[in-house]
Coordinates of C-alpha atoms in Angstrom, one line a residue:
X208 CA 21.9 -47.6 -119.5
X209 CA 25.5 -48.0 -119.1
X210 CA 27.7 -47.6 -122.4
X211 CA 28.7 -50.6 -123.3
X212 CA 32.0 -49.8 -124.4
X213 CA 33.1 -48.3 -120.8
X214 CA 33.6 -50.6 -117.4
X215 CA 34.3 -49.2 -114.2
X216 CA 37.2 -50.6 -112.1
X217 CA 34.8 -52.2 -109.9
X218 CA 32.8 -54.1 -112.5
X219 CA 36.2 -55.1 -114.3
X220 CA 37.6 -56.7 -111.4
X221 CA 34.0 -58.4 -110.2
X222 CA 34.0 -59.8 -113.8
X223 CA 37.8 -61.1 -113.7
X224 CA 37.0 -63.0 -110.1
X225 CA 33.9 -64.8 -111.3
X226 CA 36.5 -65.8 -114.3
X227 CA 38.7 -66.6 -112.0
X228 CA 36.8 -69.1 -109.9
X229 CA 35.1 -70.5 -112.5
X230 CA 38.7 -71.3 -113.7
X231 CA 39.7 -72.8 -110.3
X232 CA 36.0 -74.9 -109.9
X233 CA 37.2 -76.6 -113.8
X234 CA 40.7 -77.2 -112.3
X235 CA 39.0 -78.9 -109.0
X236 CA 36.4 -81.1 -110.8
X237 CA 38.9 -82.1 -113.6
X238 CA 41.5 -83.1 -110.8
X239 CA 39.1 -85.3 -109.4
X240 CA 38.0 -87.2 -112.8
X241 CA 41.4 -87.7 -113.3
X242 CA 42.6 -89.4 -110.2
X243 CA 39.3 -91.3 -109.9
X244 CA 41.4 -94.6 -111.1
X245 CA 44.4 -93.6 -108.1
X246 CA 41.5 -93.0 -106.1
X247 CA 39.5 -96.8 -106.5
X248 CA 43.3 -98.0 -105.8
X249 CA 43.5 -96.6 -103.1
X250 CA 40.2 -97.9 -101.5
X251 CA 40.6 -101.3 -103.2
X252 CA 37.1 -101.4 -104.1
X253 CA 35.5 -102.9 -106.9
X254 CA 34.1 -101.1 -109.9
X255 CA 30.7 -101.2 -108.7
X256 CA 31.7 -100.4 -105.0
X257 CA 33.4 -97.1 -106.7
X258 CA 29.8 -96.3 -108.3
X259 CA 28.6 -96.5 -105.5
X260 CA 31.3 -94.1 -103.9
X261 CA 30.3 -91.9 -107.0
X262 CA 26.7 -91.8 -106.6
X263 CA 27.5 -88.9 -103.4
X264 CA 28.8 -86.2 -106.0
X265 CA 25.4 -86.9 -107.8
X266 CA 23.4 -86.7 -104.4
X267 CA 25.5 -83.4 -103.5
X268 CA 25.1 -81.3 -106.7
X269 CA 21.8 -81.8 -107.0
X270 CA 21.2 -80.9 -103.5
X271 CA 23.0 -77.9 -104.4
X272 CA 21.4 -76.8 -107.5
X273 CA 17.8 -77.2 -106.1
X274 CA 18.8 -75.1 -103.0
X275 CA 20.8 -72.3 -104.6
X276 CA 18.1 -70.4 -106.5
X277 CA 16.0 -69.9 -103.2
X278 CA 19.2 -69.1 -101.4
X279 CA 20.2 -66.6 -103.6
X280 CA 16.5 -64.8 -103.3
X281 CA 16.7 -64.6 -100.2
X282 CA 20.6 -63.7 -99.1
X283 CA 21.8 -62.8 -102.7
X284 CA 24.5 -64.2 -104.6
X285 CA 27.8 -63.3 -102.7
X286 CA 26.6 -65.3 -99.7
X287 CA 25.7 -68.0 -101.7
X288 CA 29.0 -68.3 -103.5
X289 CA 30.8 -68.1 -100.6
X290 CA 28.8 -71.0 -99.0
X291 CA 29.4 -73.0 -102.4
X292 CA 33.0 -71.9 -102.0
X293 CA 33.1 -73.2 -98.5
X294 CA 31.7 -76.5 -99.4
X295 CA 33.9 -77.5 -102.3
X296 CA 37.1 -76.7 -100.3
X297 CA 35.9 -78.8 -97.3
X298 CA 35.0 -81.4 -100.1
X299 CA 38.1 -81.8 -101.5
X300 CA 40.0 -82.0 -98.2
X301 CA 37.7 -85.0 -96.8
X302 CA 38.2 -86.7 -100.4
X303 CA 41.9 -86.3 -100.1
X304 CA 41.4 -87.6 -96.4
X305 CA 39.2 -90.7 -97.3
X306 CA 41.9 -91.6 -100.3
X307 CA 45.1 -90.9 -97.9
X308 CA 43.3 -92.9 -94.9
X309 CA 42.2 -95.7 -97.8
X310 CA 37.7 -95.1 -96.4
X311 CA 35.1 -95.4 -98.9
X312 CA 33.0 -93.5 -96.6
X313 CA 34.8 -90.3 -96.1
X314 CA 35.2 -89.9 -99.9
X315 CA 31.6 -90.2 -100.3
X316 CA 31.2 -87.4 -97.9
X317 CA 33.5 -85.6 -99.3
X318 CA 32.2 -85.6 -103.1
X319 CA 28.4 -85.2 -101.4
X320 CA 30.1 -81.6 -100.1
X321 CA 32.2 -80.8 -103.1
X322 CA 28.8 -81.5 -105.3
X323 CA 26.9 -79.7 -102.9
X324 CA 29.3 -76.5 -103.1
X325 CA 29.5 -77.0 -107.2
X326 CA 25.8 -76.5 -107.3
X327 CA 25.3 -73.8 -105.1
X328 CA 27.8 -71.9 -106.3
X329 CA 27.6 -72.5 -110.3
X330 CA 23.6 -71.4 -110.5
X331 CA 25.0 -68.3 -108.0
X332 CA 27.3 -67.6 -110.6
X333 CA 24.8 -68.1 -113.2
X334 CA 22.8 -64.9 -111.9
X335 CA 26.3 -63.1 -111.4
X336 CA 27.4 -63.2 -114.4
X337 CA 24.0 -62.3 -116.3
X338 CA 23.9 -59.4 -113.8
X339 CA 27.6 -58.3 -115.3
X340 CA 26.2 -58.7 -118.4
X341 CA 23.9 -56.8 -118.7
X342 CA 26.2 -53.7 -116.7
X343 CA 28.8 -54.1 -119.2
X344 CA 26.7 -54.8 -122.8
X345 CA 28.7 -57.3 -123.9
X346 CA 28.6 -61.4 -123.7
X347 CA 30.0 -62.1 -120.5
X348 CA 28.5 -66.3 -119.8
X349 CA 30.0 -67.7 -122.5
X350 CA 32.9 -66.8 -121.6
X351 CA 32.8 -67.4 -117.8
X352 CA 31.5 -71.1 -119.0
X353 CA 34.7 -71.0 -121.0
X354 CA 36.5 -70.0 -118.0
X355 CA 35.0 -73.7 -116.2
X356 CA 36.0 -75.6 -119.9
X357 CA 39.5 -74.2 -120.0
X358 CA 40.1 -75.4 -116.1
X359 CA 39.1 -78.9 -116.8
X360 CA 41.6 -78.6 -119.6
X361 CA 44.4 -77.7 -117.1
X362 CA 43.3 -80.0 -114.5
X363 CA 42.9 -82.9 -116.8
X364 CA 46.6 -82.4 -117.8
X365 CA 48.0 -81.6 -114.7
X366 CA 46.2 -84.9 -113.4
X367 CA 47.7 -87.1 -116.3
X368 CA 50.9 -86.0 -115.3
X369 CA 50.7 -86.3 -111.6
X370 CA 49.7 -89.6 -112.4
X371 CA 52.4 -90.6 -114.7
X372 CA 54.9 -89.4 -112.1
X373 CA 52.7 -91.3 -109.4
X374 CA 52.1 -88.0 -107.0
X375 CA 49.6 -88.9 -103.9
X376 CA 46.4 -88.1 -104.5
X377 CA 46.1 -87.0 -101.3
X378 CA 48.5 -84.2 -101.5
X379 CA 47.3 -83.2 -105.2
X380 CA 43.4 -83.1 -104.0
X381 CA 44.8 -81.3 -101.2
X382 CA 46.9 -78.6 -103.2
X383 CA 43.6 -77.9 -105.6
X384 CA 41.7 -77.3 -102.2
X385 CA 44.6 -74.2 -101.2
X386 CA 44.3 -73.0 -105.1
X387 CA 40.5 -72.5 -104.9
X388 CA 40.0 -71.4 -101.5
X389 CA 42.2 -68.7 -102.5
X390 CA 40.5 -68.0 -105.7
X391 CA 37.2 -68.0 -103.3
X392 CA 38.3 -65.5 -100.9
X393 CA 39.6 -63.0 -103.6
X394 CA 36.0 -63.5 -105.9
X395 CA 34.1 -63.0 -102.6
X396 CA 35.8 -59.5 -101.8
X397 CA 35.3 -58.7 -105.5
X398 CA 31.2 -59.5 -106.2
X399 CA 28.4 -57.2 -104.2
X400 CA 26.1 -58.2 -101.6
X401 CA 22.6 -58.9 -102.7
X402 CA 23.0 -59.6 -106.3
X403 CA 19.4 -61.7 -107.2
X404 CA 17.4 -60.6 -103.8
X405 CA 14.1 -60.0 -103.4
X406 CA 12.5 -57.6 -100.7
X407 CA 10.9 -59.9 -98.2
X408 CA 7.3 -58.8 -99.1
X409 CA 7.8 -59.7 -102.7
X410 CA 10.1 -62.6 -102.1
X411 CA 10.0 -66.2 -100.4
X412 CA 8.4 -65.1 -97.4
X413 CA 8.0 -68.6 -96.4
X414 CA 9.1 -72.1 -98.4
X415 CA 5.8 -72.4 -99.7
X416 CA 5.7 -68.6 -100.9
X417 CA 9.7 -70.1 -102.3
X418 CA 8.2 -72.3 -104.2
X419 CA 5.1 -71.3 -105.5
X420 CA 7.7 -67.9 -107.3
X421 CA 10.1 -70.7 -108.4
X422 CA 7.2 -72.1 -110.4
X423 CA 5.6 -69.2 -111.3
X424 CA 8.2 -68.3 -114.1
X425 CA 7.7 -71.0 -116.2
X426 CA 4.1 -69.9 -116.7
X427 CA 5.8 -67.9 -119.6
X428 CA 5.6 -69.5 -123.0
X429 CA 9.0 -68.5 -124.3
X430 CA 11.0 -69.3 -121.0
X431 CA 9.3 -73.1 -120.9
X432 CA 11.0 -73.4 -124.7
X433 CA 14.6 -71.8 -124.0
X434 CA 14.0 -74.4 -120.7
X435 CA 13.8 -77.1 -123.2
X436 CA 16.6 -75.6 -125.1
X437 CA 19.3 -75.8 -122.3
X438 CA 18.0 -79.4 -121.5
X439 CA 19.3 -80.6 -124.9
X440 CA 22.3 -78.6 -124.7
X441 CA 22.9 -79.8 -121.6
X442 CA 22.1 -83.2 -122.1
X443 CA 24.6 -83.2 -125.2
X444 CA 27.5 -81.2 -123.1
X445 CA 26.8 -83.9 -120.2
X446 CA 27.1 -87.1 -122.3
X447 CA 30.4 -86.3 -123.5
X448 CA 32.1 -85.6 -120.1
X449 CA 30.6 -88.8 -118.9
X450 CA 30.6 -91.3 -121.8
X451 CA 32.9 -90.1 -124.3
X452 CA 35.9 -91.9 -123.1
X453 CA 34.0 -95.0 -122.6
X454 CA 32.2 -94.4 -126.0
X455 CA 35.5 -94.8 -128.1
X456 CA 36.9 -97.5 -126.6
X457 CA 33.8 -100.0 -126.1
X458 CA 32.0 -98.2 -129.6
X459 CA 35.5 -97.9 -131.9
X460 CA 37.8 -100.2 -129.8
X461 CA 40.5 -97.5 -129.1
X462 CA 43.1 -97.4 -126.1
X463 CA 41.7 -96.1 -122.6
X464 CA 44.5 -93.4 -123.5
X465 CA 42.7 -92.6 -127.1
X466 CA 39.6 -92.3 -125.4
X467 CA 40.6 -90.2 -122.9
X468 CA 42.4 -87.9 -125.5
X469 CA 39.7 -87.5 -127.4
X470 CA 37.6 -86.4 -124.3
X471 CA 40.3 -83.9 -123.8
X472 CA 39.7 -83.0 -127.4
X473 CA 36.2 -82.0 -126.9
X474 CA 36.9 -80.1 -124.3
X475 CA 39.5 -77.7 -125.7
X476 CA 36.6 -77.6 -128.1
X477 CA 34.2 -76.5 -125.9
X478 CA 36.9 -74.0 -124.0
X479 CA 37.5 -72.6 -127.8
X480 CA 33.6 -72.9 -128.6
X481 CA 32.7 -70.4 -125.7
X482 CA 36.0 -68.2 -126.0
X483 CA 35.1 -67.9 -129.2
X484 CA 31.6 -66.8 -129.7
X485 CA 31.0 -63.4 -128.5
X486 CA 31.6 -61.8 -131.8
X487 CA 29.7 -64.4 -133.1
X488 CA 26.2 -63.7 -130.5
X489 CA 26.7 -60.0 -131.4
X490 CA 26.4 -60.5 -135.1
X491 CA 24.4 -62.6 -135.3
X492 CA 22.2 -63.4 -132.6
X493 CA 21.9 -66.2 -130.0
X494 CA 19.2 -67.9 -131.9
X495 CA 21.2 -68.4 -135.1
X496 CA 24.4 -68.9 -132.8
X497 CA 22.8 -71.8 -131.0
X498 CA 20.4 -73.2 -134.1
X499 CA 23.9 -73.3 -135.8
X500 CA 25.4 -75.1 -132.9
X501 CA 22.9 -77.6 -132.6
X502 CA 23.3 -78.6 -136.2
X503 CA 27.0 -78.8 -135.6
X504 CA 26.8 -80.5 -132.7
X505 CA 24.3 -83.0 -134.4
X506 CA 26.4 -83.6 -137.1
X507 CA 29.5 -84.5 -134.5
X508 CA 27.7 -87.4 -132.9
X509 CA 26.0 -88.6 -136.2
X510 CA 29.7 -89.4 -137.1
X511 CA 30.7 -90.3 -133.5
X512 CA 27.7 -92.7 -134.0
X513 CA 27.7 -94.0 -137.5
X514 CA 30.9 -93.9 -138.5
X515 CA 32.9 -97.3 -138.7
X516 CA 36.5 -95.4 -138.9
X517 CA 37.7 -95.0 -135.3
X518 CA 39.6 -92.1 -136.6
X519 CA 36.9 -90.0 -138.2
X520 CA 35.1 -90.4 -134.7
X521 CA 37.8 -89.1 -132.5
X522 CA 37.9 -86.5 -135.0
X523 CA 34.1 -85.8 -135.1
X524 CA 34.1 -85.0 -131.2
X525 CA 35.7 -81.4 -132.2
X526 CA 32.0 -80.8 -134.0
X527 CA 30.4 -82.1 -131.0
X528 CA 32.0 -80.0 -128.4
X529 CA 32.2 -76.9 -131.1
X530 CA 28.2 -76.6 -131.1
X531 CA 27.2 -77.8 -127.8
X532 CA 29.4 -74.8 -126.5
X533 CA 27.3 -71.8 -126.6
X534 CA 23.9 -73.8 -125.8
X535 CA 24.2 -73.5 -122.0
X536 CA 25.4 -70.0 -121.6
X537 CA 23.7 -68.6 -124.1
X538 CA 20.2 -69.6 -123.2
X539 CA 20.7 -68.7 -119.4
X540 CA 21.5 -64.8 -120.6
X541 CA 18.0 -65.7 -123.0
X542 CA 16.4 -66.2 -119.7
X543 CA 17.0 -63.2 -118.0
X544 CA 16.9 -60.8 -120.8
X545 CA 14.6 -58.1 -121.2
X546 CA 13.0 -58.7 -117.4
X547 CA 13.3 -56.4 -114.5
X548 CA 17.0 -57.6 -112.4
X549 CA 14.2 -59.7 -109.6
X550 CA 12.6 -61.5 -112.2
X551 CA 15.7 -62.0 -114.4
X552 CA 17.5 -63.6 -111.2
X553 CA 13.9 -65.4 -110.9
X554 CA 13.8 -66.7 -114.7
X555 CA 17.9 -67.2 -115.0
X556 CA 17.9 -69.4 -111.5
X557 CA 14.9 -71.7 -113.1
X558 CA 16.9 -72.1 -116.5
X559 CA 20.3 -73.0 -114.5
X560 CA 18.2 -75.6 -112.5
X561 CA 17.1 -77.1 -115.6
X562 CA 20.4 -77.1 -117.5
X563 CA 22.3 -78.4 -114.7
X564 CA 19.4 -81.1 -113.9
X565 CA 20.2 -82.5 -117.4
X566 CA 24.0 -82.3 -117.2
X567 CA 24.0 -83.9 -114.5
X568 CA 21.2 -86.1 -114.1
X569 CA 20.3 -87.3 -117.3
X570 CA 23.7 -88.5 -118.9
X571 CA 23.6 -91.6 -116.4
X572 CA 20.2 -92.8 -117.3
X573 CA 21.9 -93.5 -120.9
X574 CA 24.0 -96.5 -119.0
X575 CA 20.3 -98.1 -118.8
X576 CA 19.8 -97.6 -121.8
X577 CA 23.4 -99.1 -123.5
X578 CA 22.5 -102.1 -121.7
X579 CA 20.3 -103.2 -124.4
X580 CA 21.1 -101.4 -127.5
X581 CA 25.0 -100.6 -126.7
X582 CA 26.2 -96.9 -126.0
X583 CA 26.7 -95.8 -129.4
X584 CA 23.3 -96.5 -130.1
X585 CA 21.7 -95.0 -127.0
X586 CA 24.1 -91.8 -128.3
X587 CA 20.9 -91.2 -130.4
X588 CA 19.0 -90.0 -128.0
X589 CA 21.3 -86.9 -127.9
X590 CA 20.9 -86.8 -131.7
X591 CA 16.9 -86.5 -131.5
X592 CA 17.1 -83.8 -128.8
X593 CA 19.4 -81.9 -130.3
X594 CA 17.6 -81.6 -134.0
X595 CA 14.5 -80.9 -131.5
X596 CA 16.4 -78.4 -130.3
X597 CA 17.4 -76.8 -133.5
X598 CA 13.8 -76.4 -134.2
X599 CA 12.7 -74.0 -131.4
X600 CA 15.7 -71.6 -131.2
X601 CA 13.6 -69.0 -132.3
X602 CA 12.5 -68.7 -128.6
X603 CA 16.1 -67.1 -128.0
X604 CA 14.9 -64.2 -130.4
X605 CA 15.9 -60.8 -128.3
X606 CA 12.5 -59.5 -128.1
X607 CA 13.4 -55.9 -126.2
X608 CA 17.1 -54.3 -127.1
X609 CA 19.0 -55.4 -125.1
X610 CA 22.3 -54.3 -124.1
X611 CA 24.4 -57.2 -126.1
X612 CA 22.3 -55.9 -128.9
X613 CA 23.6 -52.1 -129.0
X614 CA 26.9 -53.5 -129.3
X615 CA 28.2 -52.2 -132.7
X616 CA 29.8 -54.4 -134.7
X617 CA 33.2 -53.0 -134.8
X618 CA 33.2 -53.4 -131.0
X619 CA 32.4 -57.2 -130.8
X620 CA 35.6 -58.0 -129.3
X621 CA 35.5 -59.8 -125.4
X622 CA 37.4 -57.1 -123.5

């Protein structure tokens, strides 16, 4: 095994381009949240007509995520990412298209492609960056999740303030296209080929042979309870990116501009949260690291839920996004640990496809749910998932060394 306190070139500069893009995919998506009011403008549509418009990035990503873990077992992760790559440029050129030309229909397309390439390439870089991590022996996906939090911090401000000085969206959408098509060459020429491939005679062989492996991992115990794990996490990360906002000002009747503050709030959290915590997973392991989280992340939307002081809410959310932050990462590198690097690309795509099925999926069924009991009630259900949650982190137990685990102390430090 590789010391853990030596990288080579090669892996150091692999490492810094899946930062990297994960840095330019937070940028991208951010941009788009942020000029979704320019963009509805723009098509003079009608809320609902813009849900609609919306409904393609949820059609695209989870096209994406159910295709990329067979892709990636059959032509490994670089071709996969560059695909994803690919995609989300093209998507955000035929957005910025559709919103300059003022057609619903092209920006559907477009944010059907730009989900599309978000999926594929996020579960690729999933199984990347558990591959560098165990190379290297230190935590490696919380931070490259960071990586995707601190983007939509830059790209949420650099959208407010193309907004305020009324930029086209066109051109902005445009210019974030340029920034991570660069990003996608450079991380392309930087990651290996075949990362998460399977020999043909142990692999797919066929879509049904595809499938039947896909399902095959979760006849393991442990992996169906860190599965359940990253759902809640998920679910709890998820909620906050699409409700939050909404939340405060329908729940505690702030300003649209409060609400989006405090959403920017939690996710400099988050970005801090996953920065953060790699001396915190060596010391003292990811199930106390996430058990912990949960709690704290509980105990954010308690307050986010049940408090009557607008204030102490907006406040709260720093809880929130503090312990939802290590939930995803860390049970994706649960997944894959201690199996041989087929299987761990096996059990680390089926975890991704979970977590990213609850980010992005179930969020939106809460709307259903507001409808009767209003949406700081319906916050509730994140409350009971995440105690449930907090109860089976003992799944995330190591149980072979791994290589974060030889890690001494003194050494903890992200290089």
């Amino acid at each position: 095994m590789k010391n853990p306190q030596v990288m080579d070139a090669t892996t150091r500069r692999r490492r810094a381009a899946l930062f990297l893009f994960m840095l330019a995919t937070g940028v991208s998506m951010a941009s788009w949240v942020a000029r979704t009011p320019a963009v509805r403008d723009a098509l003079e549509v009608s809320t609902g007509s813009m849900g609609l418009v919306l409904f393609g990035l949820s059609i695209g990503s989870m096209a994406g995520v159910l295709a990329s873990g067979g892709l990636v077992r059959r032509h490994g992760g670089r071709l996969v990412i560059t695909l994803g790559a690919g995609l989300l440029v093209a998507g955000l050129l035929v957005i910025a298209s559709g919103a300059a030309l003022e057609v619903s229909g092209g920006v559907f397309g477009g944010l059907a492609l730009f989900g599309a390439g978000m999926g594929l390439a996020e579960v690729a870089f999933n199984i990347e960056g558990a591959a560098v991590e165990r190379t290297v022996g230190r935590p490696v996906l919380p931070v490259l999740h960071g990586c995707f939090s601190l983007g939509t911090v830059v790209g949420a401000l650099l959208g407010m303030g193309l907004t305020a000085v009324r930029f086209p969206v066109g051109w902005h959408l445009a210019a974030v296209a340029l920034a991570v098509a660069a990003a996608g060459v450079w991380t392309v020429r930087a990651v290996p080929a075949g990362t998460g491939r399977e020999p043909a005679e142990t692999g797919d062989g066929g879509r049904a042979g595809g499938l039947r492996a896909q399902a095959a991992v979760w006849r393991d115990r442990r992996l169906v309870l860190i599965g359940l794990i990253v759902l809640a996490m998920a679910f709890a990360e998820g909620s906050a990116n699409d409700w939050l906002p909404l939340l405060m000002v329908d729940g505690h009747g702030t300003s649209a501009t409060a609400g989006s503050l405090t959403f920017m709030l939690f996710a400099a959290a988050m970005t801090t949260g996953r920065f953060t915590g790699g001396p915190l997973l060596v010391r003292y392991g990811p199930a106390a690291v996430v058990r912990a989280g949960a709690v704290v992340a509980a105990a954010g939307v308690a307050l986010v839920v049940f408090s009557s002081s607008a204030l102490l809410a907006g406040a709260a959310v720093v809880l929130w996004g503090l312990g939802a932050s290590l939930g995803f990462p860390v049970t994706i590198s649960a997944a894959g640990e201690g199996a041989g690097p087929g299987d761990a690309s096996a059990r680390v795509a089926a975890v991704s496809t979970a977590g990213y099925a609850a980010f992005l999926v179930g969020p939106p069924s809460l709307g259903f749910l507001a409808d009767h009991v209003g949406l700081r009630n319906a916050m509730l259900v994140v409350l009971v998932l995440l105690g449930g949650a907090a109860l089976i982190t003992g799944a995330l137990r190591r149980r072979t060394a791994s290589p974060v685990a030889e890690v001494p102390t003194a050494q903890s430090g992200l290089v």
